[in-house]
Short mmCIF file of C-alpha atoms in Angstrom, two decimals:
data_model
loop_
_atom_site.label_atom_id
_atom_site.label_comp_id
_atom_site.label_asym_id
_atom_site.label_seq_id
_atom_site.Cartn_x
_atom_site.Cartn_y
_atom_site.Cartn_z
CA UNK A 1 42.38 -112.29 -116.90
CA UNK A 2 46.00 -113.59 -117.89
CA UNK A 3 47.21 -112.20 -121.56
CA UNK A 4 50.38 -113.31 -122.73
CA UNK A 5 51.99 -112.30 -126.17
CA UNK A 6 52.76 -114.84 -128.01
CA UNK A 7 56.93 -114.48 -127.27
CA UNK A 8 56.42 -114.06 -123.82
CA UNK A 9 53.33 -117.61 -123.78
CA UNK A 10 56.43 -119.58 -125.89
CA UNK A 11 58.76 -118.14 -122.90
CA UNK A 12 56.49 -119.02 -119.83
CA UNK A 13 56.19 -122.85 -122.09
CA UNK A 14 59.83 -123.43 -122.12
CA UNK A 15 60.47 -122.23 -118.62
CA UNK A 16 57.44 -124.47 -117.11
CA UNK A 17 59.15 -127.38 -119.02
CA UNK A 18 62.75 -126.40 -117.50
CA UNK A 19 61.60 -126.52 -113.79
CA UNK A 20 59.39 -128.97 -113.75
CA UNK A 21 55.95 -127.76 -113.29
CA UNK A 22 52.89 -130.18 -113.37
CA UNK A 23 52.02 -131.25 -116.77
CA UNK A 24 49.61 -133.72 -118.31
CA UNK A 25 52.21 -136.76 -119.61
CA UNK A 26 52.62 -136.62 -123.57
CA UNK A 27 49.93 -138.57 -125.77
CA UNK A 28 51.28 -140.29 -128.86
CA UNK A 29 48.99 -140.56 -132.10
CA UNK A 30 49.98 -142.58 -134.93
CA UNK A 31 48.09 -141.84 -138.12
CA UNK A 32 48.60 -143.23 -141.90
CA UNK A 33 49.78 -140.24 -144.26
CA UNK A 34 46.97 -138.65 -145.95
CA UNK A 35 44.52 -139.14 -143.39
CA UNK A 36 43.16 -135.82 -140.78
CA UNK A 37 43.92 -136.02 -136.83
CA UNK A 38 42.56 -133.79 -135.13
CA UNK A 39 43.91 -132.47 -131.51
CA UNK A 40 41.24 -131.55 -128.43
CA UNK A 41 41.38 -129.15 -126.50
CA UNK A 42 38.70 -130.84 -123.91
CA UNK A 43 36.51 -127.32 -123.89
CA UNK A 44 33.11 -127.41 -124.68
CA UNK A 45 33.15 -124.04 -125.86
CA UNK A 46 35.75 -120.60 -125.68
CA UNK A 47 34.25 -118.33 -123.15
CA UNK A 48 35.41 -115.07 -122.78
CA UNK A 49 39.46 -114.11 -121.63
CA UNK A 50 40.34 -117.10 -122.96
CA UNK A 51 43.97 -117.75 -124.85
CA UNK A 52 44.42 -120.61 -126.81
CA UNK A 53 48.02 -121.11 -128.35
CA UNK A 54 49.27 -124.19 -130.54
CA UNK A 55 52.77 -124.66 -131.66
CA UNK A 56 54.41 -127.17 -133.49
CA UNK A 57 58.52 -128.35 -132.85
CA UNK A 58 58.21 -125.06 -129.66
CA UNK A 59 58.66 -122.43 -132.38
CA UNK A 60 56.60 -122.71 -134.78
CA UNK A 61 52.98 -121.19 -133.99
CA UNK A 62 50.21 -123.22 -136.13
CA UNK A 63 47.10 -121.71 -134.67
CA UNK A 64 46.23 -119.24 -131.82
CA UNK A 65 42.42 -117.84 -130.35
CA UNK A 66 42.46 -114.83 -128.06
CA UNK A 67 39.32 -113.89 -126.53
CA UNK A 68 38.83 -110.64 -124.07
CA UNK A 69 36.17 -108.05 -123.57
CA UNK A 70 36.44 -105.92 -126.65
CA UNK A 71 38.89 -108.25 -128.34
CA UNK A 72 38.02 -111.57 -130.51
CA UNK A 73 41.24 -112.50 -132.67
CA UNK A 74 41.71 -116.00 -134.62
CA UNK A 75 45.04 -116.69 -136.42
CA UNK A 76 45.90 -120.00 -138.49
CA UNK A 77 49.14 -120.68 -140.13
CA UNK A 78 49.02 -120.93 -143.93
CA UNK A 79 52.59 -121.13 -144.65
CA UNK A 80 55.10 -123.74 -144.97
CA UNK A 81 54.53 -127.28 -144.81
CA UNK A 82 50.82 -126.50 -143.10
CA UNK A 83 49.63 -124.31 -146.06
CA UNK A 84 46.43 -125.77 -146.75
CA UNK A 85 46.26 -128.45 -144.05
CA UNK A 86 45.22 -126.66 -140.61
CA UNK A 87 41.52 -126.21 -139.42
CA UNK A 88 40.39 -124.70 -136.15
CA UNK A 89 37.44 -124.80 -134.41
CA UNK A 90 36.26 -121.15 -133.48
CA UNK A 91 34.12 -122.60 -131.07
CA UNK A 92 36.61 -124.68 -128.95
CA UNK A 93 40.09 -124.40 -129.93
CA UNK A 94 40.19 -128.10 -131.57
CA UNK A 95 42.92 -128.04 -134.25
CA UNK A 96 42.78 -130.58 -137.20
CA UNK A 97 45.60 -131.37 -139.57
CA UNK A 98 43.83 -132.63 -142.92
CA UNK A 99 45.65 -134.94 -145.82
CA UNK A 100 48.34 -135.06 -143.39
CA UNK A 101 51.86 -135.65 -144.77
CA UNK A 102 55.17 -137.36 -143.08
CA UNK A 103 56.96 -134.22 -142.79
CA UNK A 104 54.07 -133.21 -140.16
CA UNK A 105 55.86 -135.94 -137.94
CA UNK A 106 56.70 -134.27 -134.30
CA UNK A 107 55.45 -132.76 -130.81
CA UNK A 108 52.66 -130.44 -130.89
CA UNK A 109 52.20 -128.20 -127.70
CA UNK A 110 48.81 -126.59 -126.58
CA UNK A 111 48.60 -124.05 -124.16
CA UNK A 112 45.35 -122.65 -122.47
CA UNK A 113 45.69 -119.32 -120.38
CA UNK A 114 42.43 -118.58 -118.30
CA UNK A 115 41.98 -118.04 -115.16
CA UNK A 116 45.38 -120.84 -114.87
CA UNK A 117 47.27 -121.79 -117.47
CA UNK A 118 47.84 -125.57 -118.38
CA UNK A 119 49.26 -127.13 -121.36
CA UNK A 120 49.35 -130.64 -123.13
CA UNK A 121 51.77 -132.22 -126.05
CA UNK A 122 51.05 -134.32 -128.37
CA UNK A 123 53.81 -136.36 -130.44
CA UNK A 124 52.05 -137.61 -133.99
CA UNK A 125 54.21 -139.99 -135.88
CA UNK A 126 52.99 -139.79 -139.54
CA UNK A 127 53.47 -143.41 -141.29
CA UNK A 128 53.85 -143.76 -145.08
CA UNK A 129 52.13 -146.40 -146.73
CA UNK A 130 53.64 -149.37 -146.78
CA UNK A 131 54.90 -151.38 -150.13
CA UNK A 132 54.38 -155.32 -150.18
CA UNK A 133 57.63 -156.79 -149.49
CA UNK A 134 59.68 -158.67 -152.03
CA UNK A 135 61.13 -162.08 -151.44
CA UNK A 136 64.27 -162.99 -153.27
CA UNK A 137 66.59 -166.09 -153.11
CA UNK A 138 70.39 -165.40 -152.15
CA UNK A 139 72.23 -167.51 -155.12
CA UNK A 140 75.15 -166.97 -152.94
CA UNK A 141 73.92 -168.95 -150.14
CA UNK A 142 72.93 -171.97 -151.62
CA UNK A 143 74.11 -175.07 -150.01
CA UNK A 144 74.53 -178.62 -151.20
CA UNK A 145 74.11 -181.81 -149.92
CA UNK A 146 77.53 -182.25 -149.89
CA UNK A 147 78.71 -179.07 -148.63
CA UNK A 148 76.93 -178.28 -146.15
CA UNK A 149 74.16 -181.18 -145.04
CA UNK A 150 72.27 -183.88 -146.34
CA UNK A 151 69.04 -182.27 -147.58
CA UNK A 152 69.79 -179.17 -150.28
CA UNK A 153 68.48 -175.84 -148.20
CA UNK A 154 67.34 -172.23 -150.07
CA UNK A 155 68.35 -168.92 -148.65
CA UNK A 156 65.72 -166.00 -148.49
CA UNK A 157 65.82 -162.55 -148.45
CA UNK A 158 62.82 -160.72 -147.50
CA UNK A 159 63.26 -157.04 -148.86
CA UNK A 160 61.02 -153.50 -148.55
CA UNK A 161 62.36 -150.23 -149.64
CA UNK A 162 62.31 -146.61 -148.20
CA UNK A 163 60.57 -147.90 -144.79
CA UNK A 164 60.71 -145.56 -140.70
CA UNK A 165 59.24 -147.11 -137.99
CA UNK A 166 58.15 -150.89 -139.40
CA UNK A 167 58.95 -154.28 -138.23
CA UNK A 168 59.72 -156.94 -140.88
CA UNK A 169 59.04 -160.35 -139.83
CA UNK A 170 59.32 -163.84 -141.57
CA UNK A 171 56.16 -166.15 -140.01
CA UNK A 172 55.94 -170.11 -140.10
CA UNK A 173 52.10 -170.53 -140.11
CA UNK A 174 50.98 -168.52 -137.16
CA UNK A 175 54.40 -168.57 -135.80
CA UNK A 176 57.16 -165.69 -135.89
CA UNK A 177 60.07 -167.63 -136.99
CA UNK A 178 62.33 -163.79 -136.88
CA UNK A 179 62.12 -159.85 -136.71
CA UNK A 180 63.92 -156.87 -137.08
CA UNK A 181 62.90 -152.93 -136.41
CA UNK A 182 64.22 -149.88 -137.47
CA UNK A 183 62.62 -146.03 -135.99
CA UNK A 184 65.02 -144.41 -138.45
CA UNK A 185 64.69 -143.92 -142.62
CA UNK A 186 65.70 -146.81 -143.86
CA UNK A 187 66.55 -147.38 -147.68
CA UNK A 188 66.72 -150.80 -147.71
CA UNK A 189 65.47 -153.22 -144.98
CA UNK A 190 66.01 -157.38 -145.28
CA UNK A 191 65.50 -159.98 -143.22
CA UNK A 192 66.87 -163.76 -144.60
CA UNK A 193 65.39 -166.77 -144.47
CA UNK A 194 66.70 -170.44 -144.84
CA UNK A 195 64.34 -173.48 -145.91
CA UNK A 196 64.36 -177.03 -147.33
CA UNK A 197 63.63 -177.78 -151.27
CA UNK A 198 61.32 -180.20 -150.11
CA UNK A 199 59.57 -178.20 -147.21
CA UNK A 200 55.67 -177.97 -146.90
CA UNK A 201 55.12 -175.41 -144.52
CA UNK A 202 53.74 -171.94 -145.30
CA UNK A 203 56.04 -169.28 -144.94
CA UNK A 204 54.44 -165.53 -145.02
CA UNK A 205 56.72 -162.41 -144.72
CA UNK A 206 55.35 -159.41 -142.86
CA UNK A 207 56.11 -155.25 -142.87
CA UNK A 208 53.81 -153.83 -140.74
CA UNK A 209 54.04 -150.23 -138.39
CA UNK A 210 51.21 -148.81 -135.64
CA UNK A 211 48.77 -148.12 -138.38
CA UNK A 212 49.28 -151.04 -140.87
CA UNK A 213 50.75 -154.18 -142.33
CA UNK A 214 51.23 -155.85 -146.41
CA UNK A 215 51.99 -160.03 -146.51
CA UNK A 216 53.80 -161.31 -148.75
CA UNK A 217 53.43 -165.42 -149.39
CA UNK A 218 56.56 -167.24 -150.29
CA UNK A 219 56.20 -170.18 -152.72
CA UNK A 220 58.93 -172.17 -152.32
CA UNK A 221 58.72 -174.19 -155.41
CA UNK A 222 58.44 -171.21 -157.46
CA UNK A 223 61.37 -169.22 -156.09
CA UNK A 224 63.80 -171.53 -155.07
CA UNK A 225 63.71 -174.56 -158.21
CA UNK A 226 66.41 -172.37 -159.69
CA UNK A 227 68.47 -172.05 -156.50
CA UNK A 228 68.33 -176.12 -157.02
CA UNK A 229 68.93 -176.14 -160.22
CA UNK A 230 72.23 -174.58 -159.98
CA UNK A 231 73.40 -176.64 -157.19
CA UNK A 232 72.55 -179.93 -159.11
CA UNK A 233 74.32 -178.52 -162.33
CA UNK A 234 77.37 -176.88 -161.55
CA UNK A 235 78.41 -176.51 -164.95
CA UNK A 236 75.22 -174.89 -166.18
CA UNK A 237 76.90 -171.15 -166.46
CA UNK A 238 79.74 -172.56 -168.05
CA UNK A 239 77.79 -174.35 -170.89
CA UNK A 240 75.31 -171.60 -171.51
CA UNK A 241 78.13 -169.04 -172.06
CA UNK A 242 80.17 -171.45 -174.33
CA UNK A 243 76.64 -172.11 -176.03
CA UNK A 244 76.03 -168.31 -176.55
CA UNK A 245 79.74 -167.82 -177.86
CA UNK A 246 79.67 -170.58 -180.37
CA UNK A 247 76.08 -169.17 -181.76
CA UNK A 248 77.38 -165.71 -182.06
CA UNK A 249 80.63 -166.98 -183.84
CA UNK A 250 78.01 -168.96 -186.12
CA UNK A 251 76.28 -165.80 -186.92
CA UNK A 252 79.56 -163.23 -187.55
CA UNK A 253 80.96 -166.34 -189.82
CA UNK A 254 77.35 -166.45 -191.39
CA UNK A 255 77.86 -162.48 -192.23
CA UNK A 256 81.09 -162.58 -193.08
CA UNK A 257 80.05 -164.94 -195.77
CA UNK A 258 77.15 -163.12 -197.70
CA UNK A 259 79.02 -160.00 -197.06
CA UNK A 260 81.54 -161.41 -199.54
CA UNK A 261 79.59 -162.89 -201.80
CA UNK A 262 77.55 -159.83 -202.48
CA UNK A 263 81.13 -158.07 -202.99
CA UNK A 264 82.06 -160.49 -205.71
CA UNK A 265 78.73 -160.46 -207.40
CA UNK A 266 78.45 -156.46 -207.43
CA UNK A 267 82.45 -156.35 -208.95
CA UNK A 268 81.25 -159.03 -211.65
CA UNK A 269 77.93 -157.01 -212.47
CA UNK A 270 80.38 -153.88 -212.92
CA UNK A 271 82.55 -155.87 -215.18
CA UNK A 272 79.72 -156.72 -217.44
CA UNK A 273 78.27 -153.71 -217.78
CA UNK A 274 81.97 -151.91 -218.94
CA UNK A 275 82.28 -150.34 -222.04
CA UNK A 276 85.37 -150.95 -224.36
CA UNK A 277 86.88 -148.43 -226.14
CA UNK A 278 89.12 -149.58 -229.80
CA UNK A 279 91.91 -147.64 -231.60
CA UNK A 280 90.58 -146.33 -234.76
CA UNK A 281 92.48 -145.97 -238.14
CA UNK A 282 91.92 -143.89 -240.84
CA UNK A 283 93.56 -144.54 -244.70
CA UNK A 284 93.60 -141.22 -247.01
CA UNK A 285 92.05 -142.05 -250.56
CA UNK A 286 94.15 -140.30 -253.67
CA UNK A 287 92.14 -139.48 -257.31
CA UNK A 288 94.40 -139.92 -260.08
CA UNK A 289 93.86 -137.13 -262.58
CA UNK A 290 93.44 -139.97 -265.91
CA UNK A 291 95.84 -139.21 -268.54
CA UNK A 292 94.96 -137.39 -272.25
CA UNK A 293 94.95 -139.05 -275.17
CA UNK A 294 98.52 -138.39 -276.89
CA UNK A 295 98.81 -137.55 -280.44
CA UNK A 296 100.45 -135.11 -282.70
CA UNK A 297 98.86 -132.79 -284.82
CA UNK A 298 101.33 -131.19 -287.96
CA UNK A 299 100.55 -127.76 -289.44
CA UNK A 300 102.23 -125.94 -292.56
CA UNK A 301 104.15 -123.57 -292.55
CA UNK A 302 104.18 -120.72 -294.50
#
């Protein structure tokens, strides 16, 4: 029986990829975030001297069984991003990511040391769910019948937001009218669209990836009637803001004018209500002391 450490088993991996020794070709799995894959090892069961080693990215070791005569070990990663989302069967090295999460996007590696040693890889591409996509006229893009032909056209923008590895495409019943793809994070993905005012035909934008798709319906009546609105009334924007500045002058004159007459009535109420003060004078009173009787009274003499 073969035992490899696990340095020297990530060693022997990288130098079996370098020159070119016989591999099984890499399987791609495409799963929706939050569901479980789960990985096979193709055993039935783990017989005895039997060393079963999975990695994730090359360095980082997920979940490992090593089986010899006096020896039974099983290790599963519970740190990092896999904390809580790794299962192994005991019985025959199967691994199983559960509630699986974007940043679990990459190549998994398996290697099996027996009485050979083979390995497989697996690349899982993780897929957010996908938002219905908005569709938007371009103002900007409006044409006239005098501009730019004879029957008024509407300019679409189909939109989705915070989208990897989806196609957007606009569809003309069952026909795809346009596409575009991006593998990358993209923030903001859009894909225009020109009609007629007066067209009939349905018109259905798509976002779909491996795993999934969301429609969106355009109604052209609904979304473009503005778009020819404004190119019948040129003027429109011009007359609503002179409208709105002519109301709000209406309402500041309006305050201006109760704000006065309140000031005049409160100064008048204050005028009422004053008290007035008057110089006072005071005149001194004199008693006259009334005079005595005069008369002369004669007495003799001795």
């Amino acid at each position: 029986m073969i035992y490899i450490p696990v340095f020297f088993a990530l060693c022997l991996w990288l130098a079996l990829g370098v020159f070119g020794v016989d591999s099984d070709e890499v399987k791609s799995v495409s799963v929706m975030e939050g569901d479980s894959v789960t990985q096979h090892t193709n055993l039935t069961h783990t017989q005895t001297d039997i060393q079963i080693l999975w990695t994730f990215k090359l360095h980082t070791r997920l979940a490992e069984i090593l089986k010899r005569e006096q020896m039974n070990s099983y290790f599963v990663s519970r740190d990092g991003i896999f904390r809580d989302h790794l299962q192994m069967d005991n019985q025959t090295g199967s691994l199983t990511i559960t509630n699986i999460k974007t940043e679990h996007t990459g190549l998994y590696k398996l290697m099996i040391i027996s009485d050979k040693i083979s390995y497989t890889s697996f690349t899982v591409i993780v897929h957010a769910h996908l938002s219905v996509p908005v569709i938007s006229r371009d103002s900007s893009q409006c044409s006239s019948s005098s501009e730019r032909s004879s029957v008024s056209k509407c300019v679409l923008l189909c939109t989705v937001m915070n989208v990897t590895h989806v196609s957007l495409s606009w569809y003309k019943g069952n026909s795809l009218l346009s596409s575009i793809s991006v593998s990358d994070l993209n923030i903001r993905l859009s894909l225009p669209l020109e009609v007629e005012y007066q067209d009939t035909n349905t018109y259905r934008c798509v976002v779909s990836n491996p795993v999934s798709n969301q429609t969106q319906q355009l109604d052209i009546n609904e979304i473009c009637v503005s778009c020819s609105a404004h190119m019948q009334n040129p003027h429109l924007v011009g007359i609503t803001v002179f409208l709105v500045l002519v109301v709000a002058t209406a309402a500041v004159a309006v305050m201006w004018f109760l704000y006065n007459r309140n000031s005049r009535h409160r100064v008048q109420t204050r005028d009422e209500e004053e008290i007035h003060y008057a110089d006072t004078t005071f005149c001194a009173r004199h008693n006259e002391i009334p005079k005595a009787d005069e008369h002369t009274v004669y007495s003799s003499v001795f």
